[in-house]
Short mmCIF file of N, CA and C in Angstrom, two decimals:
data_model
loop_
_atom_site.label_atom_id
_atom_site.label_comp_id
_atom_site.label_asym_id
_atom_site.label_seq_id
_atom_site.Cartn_x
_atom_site.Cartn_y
_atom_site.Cartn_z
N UNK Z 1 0.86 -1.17 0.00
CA UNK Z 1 0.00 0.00 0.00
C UNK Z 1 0.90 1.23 0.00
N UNK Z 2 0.58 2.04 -1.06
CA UNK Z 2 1.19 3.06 -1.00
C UNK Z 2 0.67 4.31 -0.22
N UNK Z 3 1.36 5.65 0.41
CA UNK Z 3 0.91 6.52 1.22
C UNK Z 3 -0.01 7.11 1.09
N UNK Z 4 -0.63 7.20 -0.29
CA UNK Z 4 -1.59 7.88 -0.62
C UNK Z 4 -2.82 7.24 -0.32
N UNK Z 5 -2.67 5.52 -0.69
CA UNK Z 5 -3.73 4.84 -0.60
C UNK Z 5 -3.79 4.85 1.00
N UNK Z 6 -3.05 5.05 1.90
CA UNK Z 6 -2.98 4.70 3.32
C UNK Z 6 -3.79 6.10 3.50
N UNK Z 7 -3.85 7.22 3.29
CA UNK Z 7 -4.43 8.63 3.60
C UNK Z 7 -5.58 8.16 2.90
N UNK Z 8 -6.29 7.64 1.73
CA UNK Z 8 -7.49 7.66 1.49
C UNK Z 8 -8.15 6.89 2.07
N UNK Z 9 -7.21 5.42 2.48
CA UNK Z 9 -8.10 4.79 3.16
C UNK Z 9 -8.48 5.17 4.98
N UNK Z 10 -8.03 6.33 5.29
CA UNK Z 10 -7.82 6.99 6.74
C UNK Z 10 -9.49 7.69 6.22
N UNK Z 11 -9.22 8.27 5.18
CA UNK Z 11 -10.08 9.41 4.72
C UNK Z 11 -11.50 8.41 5.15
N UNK Z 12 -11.72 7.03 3.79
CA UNK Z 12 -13.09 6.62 3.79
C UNK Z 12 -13.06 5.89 4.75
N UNK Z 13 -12.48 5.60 5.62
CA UNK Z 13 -13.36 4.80 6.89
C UNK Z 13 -13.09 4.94 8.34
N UNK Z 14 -12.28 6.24 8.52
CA UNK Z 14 -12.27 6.41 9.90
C UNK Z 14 -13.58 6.95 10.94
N UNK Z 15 -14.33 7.46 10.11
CA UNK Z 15 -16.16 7.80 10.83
C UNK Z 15 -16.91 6.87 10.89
N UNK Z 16 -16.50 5.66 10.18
CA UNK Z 16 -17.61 4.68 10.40
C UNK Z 16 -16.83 3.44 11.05
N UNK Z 17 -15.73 3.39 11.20
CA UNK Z 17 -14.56 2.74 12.40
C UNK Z 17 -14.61 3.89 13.82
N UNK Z 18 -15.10 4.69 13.54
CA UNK Z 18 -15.20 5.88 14.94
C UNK Z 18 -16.46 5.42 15.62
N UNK Z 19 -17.71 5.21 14.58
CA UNK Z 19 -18.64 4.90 14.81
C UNK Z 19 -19.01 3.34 15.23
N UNK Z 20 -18.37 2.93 14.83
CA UNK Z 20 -18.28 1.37 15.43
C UNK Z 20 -18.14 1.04 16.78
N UNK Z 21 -16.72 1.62 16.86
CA UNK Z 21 -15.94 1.16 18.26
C UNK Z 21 -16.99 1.83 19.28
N UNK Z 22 -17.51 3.25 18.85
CA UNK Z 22 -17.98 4.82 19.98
C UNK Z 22 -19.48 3.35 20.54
N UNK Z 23 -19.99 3.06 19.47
CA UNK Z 23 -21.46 1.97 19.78
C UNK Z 23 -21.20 1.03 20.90
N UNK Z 24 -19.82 0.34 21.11
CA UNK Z 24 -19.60 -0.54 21.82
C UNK Z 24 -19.30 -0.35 22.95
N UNK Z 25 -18.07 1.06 23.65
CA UNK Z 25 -17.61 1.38 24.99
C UNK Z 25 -18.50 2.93 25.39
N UNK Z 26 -18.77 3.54 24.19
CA UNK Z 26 -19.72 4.82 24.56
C UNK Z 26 -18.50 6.04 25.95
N UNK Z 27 -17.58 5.63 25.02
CA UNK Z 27 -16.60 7.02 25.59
C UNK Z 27 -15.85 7.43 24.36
N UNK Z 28 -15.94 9.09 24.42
CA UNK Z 28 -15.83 9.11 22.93
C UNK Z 28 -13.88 8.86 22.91
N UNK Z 29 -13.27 9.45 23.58
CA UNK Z 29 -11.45 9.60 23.69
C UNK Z 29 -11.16 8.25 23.92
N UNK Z 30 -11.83 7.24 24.96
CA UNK Z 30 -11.02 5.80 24.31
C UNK Z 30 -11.52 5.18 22.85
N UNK Z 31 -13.08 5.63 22.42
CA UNK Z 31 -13.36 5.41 21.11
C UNK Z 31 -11.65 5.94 20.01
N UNK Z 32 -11.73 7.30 20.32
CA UNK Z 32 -11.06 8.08 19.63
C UNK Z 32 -9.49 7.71 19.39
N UNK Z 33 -8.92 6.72 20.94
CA UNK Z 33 -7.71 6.10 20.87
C UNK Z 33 -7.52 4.60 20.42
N UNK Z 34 -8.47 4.27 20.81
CA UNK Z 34 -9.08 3.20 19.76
C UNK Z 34 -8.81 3.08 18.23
N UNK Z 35 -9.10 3.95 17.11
CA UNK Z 35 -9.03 4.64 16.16
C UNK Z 35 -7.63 4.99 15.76
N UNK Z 36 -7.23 5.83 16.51
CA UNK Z 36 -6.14 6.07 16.59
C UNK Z 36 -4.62 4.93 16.37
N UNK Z 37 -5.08 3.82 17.20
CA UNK Z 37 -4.07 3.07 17.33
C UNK Z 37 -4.18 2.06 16.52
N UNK Z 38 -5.67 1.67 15.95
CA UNK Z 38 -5.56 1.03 14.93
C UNK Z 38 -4.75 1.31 13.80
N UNK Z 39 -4.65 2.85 13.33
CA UNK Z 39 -4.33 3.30 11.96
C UNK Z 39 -3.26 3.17 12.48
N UNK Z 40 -2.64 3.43 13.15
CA UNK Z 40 -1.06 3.59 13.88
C UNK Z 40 -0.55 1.89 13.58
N UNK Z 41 -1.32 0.89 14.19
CA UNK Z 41 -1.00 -0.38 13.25
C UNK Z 41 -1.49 -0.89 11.98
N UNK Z 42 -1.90 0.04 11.30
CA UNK Z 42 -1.68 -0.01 9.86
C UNK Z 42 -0.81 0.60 8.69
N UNK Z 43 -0.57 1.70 9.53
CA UNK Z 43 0.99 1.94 9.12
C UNK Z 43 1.83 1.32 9.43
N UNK Z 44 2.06 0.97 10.48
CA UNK Z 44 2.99 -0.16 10.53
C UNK Z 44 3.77 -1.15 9.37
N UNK Z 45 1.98 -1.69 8.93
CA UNK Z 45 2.04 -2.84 8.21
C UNK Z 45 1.74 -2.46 6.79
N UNK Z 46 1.85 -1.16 6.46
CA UNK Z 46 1.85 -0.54 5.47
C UNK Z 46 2.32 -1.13 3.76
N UNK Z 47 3.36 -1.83 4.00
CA UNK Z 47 3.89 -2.55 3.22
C UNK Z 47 3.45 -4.23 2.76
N UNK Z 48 2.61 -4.23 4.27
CA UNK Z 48 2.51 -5.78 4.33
C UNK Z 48 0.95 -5.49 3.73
N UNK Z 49 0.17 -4.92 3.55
CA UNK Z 49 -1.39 -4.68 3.39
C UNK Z 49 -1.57 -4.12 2.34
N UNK Z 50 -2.46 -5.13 0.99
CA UNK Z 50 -2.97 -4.20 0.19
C UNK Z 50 -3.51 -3.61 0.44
N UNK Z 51 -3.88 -2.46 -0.64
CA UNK Z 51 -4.82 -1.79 -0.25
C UNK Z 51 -6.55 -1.96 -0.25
N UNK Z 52 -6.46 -2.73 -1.29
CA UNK Z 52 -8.40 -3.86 -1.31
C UNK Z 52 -8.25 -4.53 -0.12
N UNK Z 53 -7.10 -5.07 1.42
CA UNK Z 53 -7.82 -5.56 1.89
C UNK Z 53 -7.75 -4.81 3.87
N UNK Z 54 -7.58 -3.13 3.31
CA UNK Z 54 -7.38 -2.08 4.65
C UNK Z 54 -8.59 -2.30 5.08
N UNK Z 55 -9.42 -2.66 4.56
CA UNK Z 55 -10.61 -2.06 5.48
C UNK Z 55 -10.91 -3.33 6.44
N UNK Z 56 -10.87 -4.25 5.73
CA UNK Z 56 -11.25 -5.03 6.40
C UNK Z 56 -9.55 -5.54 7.78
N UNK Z 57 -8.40 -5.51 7.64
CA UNK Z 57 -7.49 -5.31 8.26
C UNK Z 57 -7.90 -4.34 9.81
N UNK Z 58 -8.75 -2.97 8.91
CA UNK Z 58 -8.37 -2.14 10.44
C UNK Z 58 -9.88 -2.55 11.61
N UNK Z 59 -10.76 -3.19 10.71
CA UNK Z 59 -12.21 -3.18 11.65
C UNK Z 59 -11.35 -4.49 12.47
N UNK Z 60 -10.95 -5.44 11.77
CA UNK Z 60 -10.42 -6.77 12.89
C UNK Z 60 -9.03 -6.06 14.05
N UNK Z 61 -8.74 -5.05 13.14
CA UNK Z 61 -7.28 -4.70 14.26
C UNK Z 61 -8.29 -4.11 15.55
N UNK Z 62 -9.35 -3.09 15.42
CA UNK Z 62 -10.06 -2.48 15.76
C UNK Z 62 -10.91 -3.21 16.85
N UNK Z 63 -11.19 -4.27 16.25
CA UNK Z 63 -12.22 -4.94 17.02
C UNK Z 63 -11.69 -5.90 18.06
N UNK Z 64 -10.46 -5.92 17.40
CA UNK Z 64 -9.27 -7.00 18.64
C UNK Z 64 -8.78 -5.99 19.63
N UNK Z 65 -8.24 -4.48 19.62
CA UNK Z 65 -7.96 -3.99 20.62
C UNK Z 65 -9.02 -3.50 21.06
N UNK Z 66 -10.31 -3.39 20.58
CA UNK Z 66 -11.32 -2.98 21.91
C UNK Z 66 -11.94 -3.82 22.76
N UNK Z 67 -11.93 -5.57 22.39
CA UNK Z 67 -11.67 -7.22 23.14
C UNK Z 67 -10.57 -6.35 24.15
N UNK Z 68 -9.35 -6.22 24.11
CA UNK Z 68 -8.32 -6.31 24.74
C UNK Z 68 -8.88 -5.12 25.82
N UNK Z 69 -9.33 -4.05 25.41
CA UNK Z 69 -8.96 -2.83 26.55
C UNK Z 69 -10.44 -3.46 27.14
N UNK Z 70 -11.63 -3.62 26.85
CA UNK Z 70 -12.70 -4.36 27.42
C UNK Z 70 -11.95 -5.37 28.42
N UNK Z 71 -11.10 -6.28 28.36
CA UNK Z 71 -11.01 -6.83 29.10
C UNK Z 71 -9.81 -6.42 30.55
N UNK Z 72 -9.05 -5.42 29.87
CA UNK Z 72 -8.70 -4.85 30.73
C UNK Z 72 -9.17 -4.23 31.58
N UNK Z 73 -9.85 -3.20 31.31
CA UNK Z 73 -11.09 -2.36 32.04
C UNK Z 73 -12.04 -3.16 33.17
N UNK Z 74 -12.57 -4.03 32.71
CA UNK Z 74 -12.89 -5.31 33.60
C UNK Z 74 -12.04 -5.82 34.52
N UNK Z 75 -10.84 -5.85 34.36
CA UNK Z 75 -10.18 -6.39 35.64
C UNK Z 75 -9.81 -5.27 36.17
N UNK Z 76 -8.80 -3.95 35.67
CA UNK Z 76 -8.89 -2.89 36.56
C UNK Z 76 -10.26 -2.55 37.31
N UNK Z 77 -11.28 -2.53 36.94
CA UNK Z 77 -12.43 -1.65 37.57
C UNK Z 77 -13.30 -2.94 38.33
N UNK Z 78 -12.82 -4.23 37.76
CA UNK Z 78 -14.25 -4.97 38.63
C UNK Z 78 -15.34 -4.92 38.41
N UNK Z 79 -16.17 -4.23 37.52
CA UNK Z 79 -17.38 -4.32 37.27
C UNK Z 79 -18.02 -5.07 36.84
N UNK Z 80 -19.54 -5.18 37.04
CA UNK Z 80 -20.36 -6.71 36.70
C UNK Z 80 -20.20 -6.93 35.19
N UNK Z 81 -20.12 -8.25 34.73
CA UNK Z 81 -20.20 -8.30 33.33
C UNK Z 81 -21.25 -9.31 33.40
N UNK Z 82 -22.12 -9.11 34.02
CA UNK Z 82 -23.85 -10.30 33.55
C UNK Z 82 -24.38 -9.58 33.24
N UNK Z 83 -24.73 -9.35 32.03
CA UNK Z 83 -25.42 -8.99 31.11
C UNK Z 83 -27.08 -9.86 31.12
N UNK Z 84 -27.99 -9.56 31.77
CA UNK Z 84 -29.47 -10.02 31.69
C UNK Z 84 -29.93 -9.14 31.25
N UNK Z 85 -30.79 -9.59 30.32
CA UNK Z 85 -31.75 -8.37 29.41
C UNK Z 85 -33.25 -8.33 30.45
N UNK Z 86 -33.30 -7.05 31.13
CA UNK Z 86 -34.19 -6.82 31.30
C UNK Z 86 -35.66 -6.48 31.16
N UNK Z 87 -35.95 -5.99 29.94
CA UNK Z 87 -36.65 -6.29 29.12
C UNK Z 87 -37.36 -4.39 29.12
N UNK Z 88 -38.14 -3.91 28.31
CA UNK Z 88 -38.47 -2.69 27.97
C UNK Z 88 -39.46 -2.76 28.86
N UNK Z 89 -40.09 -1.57 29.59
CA UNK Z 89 -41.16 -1.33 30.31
C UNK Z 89 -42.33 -0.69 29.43
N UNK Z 90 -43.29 -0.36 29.24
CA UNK Z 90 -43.98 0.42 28.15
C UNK Z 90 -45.24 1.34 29.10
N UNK Z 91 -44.45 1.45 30.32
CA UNK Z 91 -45.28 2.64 31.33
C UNK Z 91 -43.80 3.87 31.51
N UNK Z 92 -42.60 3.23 30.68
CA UNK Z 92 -41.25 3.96 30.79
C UNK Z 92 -41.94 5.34 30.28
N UNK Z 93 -41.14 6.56 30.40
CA UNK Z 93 -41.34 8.12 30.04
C UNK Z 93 -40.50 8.22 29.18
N UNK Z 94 -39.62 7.80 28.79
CA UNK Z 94 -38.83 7.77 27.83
C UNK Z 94 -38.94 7.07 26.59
N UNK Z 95 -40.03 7.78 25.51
CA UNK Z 95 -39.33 7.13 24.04
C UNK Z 95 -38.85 7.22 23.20
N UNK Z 96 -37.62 7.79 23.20
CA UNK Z 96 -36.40 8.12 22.54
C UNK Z 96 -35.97 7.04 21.90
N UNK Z 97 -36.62 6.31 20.83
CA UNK Z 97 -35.97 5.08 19.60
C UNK Z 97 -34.71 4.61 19.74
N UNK Z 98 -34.23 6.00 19.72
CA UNK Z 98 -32.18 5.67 19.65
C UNK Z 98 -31.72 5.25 21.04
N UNK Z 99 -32.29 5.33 22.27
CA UNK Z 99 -31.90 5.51 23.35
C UNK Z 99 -32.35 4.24 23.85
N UNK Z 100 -33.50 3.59 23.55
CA UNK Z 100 -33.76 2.06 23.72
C UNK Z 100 -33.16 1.41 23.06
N UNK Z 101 -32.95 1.94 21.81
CA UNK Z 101 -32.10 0.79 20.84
C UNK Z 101 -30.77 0.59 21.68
N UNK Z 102 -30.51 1.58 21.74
CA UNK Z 102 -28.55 1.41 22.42
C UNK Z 102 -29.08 0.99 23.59
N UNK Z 103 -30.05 0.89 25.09
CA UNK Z 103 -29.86 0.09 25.91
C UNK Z 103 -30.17 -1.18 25.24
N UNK Z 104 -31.13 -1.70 24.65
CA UNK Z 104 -31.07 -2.76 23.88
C UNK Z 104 -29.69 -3.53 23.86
N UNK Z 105 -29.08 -2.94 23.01
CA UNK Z 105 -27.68 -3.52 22.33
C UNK Z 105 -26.58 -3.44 23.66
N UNK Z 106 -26.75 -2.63 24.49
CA UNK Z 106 -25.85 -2.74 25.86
C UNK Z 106 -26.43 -3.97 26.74
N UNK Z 107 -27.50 -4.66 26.56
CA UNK Z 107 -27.51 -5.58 27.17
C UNK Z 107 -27.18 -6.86 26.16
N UNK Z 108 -26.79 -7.04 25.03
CA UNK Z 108 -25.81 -8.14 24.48
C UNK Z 108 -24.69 -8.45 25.06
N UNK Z 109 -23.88 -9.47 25.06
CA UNK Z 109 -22.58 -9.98 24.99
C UNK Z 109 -21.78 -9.43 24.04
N UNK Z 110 -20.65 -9.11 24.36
CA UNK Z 110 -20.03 -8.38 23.11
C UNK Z 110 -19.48 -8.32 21.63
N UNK Z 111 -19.50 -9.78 21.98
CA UNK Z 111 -19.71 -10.60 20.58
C UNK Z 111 -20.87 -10.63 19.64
N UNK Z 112 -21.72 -10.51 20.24
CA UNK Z 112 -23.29 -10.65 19.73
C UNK Z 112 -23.23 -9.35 18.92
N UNK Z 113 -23.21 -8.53 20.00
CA UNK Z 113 -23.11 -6.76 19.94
C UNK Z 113 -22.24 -6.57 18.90
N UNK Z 114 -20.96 -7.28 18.58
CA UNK Z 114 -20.27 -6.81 17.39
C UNK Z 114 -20.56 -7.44 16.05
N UNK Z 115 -21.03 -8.74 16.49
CA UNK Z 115 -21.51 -9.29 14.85
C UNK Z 115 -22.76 -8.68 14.48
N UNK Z 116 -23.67 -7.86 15.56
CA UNK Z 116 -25.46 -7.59 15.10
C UNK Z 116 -24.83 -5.58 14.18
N UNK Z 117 -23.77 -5.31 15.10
CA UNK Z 117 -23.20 -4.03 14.67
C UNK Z 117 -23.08 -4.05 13.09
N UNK Z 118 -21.82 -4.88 13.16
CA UNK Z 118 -20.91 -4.98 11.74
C UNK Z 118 -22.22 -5.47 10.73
N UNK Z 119 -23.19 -6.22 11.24
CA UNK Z 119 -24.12 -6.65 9.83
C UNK Z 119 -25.35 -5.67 9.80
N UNK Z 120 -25.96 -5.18 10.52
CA UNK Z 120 -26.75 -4.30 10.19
C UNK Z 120 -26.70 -2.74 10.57
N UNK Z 121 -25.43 -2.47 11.35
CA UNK Z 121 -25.02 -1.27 10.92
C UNK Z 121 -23.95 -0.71 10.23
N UNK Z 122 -22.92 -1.15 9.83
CA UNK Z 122 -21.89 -1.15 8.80
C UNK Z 122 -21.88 -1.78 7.32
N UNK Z 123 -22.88 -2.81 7.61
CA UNK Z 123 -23.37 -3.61 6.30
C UNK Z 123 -22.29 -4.54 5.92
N UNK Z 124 -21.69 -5.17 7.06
CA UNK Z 124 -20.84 -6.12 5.95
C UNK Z 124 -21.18 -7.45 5.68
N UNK Z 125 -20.82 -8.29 4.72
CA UNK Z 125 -21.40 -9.40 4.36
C UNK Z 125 -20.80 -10.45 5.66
N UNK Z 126 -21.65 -11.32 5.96
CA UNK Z 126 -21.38 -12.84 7.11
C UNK Z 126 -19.78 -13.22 6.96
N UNK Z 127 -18.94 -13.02 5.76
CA UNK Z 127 -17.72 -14.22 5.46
C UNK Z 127 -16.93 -12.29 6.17
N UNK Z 128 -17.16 -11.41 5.56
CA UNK Z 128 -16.14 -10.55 6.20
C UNK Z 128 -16.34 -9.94 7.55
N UNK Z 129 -17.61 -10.33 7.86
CA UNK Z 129 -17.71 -10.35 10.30
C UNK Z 129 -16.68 -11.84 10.72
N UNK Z 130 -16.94 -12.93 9.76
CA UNK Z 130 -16.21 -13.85 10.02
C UNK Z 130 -14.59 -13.56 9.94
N UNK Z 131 -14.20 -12.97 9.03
CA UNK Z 131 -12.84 -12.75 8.96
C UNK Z 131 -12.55 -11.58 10.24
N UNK Z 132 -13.27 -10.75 10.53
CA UNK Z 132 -13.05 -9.64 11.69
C UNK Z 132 -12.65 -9.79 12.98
N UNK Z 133 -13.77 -11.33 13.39
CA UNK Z 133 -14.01 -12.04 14.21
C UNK Z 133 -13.56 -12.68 14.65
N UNK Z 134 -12.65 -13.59 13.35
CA UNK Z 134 -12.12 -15.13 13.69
C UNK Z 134 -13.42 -15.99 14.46
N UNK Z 135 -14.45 -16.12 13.18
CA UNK Z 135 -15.08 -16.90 13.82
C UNK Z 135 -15.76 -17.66 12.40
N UNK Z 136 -16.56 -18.66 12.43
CA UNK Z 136 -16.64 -19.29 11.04
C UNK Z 136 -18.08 -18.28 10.67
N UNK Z 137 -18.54 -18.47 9.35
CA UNK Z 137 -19.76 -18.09 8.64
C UNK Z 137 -20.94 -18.52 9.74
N UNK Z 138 -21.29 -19.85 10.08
CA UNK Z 138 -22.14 -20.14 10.75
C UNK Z 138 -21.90 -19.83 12.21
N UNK Z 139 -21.04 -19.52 12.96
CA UNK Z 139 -21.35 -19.36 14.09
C UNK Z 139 -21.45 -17.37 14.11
N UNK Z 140 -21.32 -17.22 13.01
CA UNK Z 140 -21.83 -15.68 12.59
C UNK Z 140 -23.20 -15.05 12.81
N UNK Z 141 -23.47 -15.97 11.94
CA UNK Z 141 -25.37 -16.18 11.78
C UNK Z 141 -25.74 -16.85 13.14
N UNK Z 142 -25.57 -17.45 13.63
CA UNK Z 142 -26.10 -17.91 15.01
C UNK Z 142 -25.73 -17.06 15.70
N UNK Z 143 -24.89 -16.07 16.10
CA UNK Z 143 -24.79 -15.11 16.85
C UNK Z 143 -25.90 -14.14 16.69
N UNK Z 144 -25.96 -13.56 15.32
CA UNK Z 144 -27.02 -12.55 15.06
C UNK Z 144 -28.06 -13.19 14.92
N UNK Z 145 -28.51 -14.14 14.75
CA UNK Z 145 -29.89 -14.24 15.08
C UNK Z 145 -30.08 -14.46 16.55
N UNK Z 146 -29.25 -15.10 17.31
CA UNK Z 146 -29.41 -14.74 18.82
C UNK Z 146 -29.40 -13.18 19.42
N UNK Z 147 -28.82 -12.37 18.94
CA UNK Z 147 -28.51 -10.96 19.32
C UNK Z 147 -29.84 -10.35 18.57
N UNK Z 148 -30.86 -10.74 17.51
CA UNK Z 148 -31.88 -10.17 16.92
C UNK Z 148 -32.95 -10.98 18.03
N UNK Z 149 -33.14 -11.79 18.09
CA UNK Z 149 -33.88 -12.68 18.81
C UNK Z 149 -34.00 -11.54 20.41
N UNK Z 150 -32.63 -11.71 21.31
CA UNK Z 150 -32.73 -10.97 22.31
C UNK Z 150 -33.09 -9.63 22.32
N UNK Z 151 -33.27 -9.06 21.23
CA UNK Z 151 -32.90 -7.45 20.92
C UNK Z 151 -34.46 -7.39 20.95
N UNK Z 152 -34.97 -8.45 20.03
CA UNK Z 152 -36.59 -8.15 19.98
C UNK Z 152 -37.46 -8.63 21.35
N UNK Z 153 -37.13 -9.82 22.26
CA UNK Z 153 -37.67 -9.79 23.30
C UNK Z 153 -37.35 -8.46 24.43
N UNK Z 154 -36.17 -7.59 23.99
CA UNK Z 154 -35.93 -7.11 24.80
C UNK Z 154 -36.88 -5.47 24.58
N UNK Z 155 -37.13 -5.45 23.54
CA UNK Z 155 -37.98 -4.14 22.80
C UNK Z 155 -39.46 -4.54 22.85
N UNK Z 156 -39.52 -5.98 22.90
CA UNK Z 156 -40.95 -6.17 22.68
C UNK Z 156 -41.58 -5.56 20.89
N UNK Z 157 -42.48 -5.50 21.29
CA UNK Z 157 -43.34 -4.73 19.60
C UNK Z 157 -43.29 -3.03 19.90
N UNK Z 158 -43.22 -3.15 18.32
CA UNK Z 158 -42.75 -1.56 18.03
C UNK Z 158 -44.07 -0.65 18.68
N UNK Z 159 -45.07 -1.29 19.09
CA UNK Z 159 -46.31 -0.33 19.36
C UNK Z 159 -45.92 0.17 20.81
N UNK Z 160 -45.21 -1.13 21.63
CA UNK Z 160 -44.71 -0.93 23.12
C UNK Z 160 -43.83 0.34 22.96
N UNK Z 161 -43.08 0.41 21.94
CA UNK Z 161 -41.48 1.72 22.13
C UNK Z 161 -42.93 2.78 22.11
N UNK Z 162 -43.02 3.20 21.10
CA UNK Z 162 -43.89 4.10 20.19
C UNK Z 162 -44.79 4.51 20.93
#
């Protein structure tokens, strides 16, 4: 990859790699270092990476160091990681769409949360969440339909948000 292609590919996908990671920890400066350190190991490997296959290179670099600081964060801080979906109330005062959706998706596993992300909000096809992932095609699809499955018991029907 040459420098130029390394600056365009900074150009087309650092807002929607900003937007990725920001969905999962919801702080924008470790989002932002996040980001940061990905491209920082893609220069790196600058030489070693075409350029048809950066994008998909920085969402797995991306998605492996925010595994890593997630799990760090967890042992520095101790905090609960049981995730039970509580389920939507529909006497709640709050119906802000975007604001259930994201508690929604904060009560996934993070795996779930990143394969339901990458396929219906980034749009990528099952074989390239699999390559992101390190995980096969089918245990792709069984993730997201478990993470759609929970997402909808957890929203109930759209008449309940609404």
């Amino acid at each position: 990859m040459t420098v130029n292609e390394y600056n365009t590919t900074v150009d087309l996908y650092s807002d929607n790699l900003y937007r990725f990671i920001l969905k999962h920890i919801k702080d924008k400066d470790i989002a932002n270092d996040i980001v940061q350190d990905t491209y920082e190991k893609l220069w790196l490997k600058v030489n070693d990476t075409e350029s048809t296959n950066a994008k998909s290179y920085m969402y797995t670099t991306a998605y492996r160091t925010l595994i890593d600081y997630t799990r760090r964060a967890k042992k520095q801080e101790g905090f609960d990681t049981d995730k039970h979906p509580e389920g939507f109330e529909t006497g709640e005062s709050n119906h802000d769409l975007k604001a259930i959706l994201n508690r929604a998706l904060d009560t996934l596993p993070e795996i779930q949360k990143a394969v339901i992300l990458l396929r219906d909000y980034e749009g990528y096809e099952y074989k390239e969440i699999a390559e992101i992932t390190d995980l096969s095609e089918s245990q792709v699809k069984v993730y997201i339909f478990r993470a759609r499955q929970s997402l909808k018991n957890y929203i109930g029907t759209i008449e309940a948000v609404l």
